[in-house]
PDB file of C-alpha atoms in Angstrom:
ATOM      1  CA  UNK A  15      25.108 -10.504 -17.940  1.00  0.00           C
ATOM      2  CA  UNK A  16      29.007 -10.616 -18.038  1.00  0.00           C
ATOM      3  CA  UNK A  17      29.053  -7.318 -19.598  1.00  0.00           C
ATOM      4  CA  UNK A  18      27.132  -5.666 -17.454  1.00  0.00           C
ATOM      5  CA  UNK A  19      29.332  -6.968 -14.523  1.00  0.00           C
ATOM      6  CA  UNK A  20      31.934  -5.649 -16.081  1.00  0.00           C
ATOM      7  CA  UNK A  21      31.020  -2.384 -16.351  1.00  0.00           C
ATOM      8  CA  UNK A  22      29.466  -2.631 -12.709  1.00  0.00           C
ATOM      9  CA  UNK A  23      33.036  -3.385 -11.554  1.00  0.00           C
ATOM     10  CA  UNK A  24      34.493  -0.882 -13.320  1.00  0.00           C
ATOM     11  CA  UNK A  25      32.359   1.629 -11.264  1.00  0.00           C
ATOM     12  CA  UNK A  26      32.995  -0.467  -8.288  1.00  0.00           C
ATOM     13  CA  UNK A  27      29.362  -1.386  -7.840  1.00  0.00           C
ATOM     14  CA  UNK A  28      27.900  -4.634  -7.228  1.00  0.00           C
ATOM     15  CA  UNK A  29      25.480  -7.047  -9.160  1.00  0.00           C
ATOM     16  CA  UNK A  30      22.912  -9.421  -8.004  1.00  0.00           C
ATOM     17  CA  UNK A  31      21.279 -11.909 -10.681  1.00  0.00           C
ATOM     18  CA  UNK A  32      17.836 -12.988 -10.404  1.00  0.00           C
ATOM     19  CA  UNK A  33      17.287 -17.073 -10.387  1.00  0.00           C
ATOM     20  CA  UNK A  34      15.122 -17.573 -13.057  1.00  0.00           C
ATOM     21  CA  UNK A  35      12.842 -19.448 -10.724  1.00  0.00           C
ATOM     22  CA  UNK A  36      12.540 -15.758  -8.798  1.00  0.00           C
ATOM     23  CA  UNK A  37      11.930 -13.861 -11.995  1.00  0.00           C
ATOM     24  CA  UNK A  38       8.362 -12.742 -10.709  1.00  0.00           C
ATOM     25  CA  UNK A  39       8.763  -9.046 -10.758  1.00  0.00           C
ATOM     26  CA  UNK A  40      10.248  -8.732 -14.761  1.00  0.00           C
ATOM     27  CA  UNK A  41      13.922  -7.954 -13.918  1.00  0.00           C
ATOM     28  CA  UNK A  42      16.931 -10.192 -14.525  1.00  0.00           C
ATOM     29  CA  UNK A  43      19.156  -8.056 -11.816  1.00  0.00           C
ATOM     30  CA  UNK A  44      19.954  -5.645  -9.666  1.00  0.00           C
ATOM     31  CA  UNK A  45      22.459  -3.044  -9.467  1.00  0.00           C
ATOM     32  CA  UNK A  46      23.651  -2.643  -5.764  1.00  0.00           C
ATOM     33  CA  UNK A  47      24.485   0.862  -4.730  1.00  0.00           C
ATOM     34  CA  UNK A  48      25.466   1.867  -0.723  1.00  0.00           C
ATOM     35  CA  UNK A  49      21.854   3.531  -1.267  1.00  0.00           C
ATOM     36  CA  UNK A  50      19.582   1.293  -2.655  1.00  0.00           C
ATOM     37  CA  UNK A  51      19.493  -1.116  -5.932  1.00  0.00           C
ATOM     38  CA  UNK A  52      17.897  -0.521  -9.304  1.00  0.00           C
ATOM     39  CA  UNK A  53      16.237  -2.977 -10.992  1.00  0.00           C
ATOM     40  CA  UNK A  54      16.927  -3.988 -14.538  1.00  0.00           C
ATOM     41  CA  UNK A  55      15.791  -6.065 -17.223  1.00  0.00           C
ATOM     42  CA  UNK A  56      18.651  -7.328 -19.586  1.00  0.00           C
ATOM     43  CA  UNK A  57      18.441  -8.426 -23.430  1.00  0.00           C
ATOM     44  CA  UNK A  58      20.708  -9.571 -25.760  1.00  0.00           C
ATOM     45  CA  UNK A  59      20.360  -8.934 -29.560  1.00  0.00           C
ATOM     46  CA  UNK A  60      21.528  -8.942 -33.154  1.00  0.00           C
ATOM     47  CA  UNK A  61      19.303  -6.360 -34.540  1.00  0.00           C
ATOM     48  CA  UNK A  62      20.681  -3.021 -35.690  1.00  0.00           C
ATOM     49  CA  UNK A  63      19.275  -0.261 -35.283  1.00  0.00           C
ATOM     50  CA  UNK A  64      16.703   1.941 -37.218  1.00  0.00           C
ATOM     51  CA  UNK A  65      18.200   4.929 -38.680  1.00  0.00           C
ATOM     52  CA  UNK A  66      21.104   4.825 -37.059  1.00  0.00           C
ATOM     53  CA  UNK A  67      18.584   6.299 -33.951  1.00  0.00           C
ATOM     54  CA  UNK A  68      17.622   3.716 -31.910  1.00  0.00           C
ATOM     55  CA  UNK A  69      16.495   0.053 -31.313  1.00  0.00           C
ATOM     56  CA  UNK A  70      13.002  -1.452 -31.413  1.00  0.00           C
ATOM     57  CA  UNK A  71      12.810  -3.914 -28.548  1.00  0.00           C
ATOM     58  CA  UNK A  72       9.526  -5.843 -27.670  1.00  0.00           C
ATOM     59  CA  UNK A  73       7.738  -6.067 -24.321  1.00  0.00           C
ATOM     60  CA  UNK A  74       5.994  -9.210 -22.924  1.00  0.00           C
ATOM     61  CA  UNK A  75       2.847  -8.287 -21.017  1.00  0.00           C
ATOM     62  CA  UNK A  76       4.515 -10.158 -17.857  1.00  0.00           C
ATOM     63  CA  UNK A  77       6.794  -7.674 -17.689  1.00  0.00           C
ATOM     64  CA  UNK A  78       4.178  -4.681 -18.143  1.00  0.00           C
ATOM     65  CA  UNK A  79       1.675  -6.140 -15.367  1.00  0.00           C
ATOM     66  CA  UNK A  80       5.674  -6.808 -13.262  1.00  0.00           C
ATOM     67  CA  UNK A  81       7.253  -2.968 -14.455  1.00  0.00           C
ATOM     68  CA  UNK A  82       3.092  -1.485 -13.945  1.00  0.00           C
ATOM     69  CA  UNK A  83       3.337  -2.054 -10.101  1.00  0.00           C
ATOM     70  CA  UNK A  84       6.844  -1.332  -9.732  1.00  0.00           C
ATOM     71  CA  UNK A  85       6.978   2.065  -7.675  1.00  0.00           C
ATOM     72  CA  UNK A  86       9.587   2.505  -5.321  1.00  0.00           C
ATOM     73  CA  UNK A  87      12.198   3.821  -7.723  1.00  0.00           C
ATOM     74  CA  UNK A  88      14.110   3.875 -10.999  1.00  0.00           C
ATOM     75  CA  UNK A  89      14.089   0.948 -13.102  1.00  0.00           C
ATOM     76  CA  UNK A  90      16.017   0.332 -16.408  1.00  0.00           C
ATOM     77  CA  UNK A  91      15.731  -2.094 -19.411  1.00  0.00           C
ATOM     78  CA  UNK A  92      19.475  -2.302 -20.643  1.00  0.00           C
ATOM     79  CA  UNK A  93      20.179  -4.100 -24.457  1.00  0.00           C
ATOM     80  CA  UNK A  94      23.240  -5.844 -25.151  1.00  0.00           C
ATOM     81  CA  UNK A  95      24.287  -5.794 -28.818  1.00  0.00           C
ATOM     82  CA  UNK A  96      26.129  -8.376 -29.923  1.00  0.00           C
ATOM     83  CA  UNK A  97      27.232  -9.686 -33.153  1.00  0.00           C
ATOM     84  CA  UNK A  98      24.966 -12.075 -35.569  1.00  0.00           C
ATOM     85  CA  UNK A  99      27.833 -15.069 -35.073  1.00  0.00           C
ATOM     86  CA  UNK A 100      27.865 -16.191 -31.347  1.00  0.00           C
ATOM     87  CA  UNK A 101      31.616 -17.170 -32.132  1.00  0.00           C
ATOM     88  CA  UNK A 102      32.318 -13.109 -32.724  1.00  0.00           C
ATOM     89  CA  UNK A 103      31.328 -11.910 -29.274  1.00  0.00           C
ATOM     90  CA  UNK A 104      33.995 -12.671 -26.960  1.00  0.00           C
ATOM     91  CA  UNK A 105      37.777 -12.544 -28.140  1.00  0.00           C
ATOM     92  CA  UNK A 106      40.252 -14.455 -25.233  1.00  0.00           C
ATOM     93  CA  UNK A 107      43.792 -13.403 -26.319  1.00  0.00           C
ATOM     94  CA  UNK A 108      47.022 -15.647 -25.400  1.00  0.00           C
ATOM     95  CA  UNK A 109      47.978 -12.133 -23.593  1.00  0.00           C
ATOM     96  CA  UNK A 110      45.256 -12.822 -21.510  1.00  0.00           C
ATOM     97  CA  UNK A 111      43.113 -10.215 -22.222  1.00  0.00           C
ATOM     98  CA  UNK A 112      39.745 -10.454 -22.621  1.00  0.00           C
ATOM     99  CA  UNK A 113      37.357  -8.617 -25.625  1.00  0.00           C
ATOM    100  CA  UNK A 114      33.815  -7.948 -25.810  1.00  0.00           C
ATOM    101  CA  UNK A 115      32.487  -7.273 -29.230  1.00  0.00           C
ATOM    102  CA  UNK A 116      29.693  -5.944 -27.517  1.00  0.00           C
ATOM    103  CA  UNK A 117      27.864  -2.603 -26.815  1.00  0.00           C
ATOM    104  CA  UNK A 118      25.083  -2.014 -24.624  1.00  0.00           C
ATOM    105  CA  UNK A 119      22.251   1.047 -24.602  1.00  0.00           C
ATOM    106  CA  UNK A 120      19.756   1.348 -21.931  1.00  0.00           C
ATOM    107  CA  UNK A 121      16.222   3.673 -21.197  1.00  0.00           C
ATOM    108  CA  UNK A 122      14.788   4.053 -17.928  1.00  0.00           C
ATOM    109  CA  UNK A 123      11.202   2.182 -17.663  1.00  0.00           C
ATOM    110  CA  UNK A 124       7.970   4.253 -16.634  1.00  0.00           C
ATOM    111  CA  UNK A 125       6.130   1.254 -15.241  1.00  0.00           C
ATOM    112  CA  UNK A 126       3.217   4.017 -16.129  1.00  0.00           C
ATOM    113  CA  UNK A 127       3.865   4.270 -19.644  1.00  0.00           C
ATOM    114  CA  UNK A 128       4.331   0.846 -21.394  1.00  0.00           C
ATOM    115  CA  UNK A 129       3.448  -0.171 -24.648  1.00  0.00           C
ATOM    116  CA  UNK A 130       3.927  -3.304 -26.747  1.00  0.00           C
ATOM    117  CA  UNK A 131       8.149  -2.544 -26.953  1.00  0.00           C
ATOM    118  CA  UNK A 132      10.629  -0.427 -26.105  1.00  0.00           C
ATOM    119  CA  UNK A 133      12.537   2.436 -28.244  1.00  0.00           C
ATOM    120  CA  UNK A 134      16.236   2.310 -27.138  1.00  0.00           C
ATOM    121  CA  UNK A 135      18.092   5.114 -27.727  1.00  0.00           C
ATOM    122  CA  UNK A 136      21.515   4.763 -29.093  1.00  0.00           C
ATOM    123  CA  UNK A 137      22.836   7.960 -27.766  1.00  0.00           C
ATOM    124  CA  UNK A 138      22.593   6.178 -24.094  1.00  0.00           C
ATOM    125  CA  UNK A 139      25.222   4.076 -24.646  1.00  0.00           C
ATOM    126  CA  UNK A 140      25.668   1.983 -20.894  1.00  0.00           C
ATOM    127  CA  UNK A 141      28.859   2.618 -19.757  1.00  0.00           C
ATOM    128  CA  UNK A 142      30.232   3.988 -16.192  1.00  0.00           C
ATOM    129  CA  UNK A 143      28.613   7.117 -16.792  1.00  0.00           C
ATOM    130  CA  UNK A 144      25.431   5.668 -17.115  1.00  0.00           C
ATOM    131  CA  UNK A 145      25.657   3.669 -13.406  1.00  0.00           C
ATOM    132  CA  UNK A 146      26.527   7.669 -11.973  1.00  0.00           C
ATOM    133  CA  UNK A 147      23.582   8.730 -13.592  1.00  0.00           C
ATOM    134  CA  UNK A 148      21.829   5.566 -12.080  1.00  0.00           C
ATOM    135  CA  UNK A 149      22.941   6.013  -8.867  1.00  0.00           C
ATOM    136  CA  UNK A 150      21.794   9.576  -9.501  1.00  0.00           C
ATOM    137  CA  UNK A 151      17.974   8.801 -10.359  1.00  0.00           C
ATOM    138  CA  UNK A 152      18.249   6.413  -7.363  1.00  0.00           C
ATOM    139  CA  UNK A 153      19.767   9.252  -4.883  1.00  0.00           C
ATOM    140  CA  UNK A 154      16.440  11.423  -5.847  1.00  0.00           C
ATOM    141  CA  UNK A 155      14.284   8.566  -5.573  1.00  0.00           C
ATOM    142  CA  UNK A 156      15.500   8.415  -1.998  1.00  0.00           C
ATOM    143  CA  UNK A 157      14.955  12.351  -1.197  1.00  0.00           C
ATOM    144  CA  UNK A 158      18.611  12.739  -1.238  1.00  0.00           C
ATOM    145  CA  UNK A 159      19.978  15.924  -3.591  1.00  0.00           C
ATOM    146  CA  UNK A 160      21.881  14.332  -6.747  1.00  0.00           C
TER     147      UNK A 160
END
């Protein structure tokens, strides 16, 4: 979740975490826009991905019944790729700086369309460009022009 605050700060958005006692409707957070908020499921993973194309995540029914009734806008599932040793993630230099050895890649969810995982795409890489495209999907969802 820290990297995606970070990145939400860096666009100058905000970030609200879901308790894990609320955790009824399949999403770990919520991106807060002046508009509206999106929705989005967060995982964190190891795995590399297949042919250099994409990663293969799975999807607990849960969060198909949750993402299946979801309907009042855009929702995202966002991966966090980290490396295998836990120790490797985060780098705190004595300059004070702070490194993530992490990248994250995200695909909007079609609470329609489920099946048993998720294909993330590599070529969306999350980054600040992705939360304008967000807010984008969001600014439609609303009637608004993009």
């Amino acid at each position: 979740m820290t990297y995606l605050r970070n990145i939400c700060a860096q666009f100058g958005v905000g970030l609200d975490e879901t308790s894990s006692d609320e955790d009824i409707h399949g999403f770990d957070c919520a991106v807060k826009y002046r508009i509206g908020s999106v929705p989005v499921q967060v995982k964190c993973t190891s795995k590399n991905f297949s042919r250099d194309t994409h990663l293969t995540m799975p999807v607990e029914d849960g969060w198909k019944e949750a993402w299946t009734d979801y309907a009042s806008g855009p929702a995202y599932f966002l991966v966090v790729r980290v490396p295998d040793s836990a120790e490797e993630w985060i780098d705190h230099a004595v300059d004070h700086q702070t490194t993530h050895r992490a990248a994250a890649y995200w695909e909007r969810i079609d609470g329609r369309d489920i099946g048993s995982s998720i294909q993330v795409r590599r070529s969306n890489r999350f980054s600040a460009s992705a939360l304008q495209s967000w807010y984008e999907d969001i600014l439609r969802a609303n009637g608004a022009p993009a």
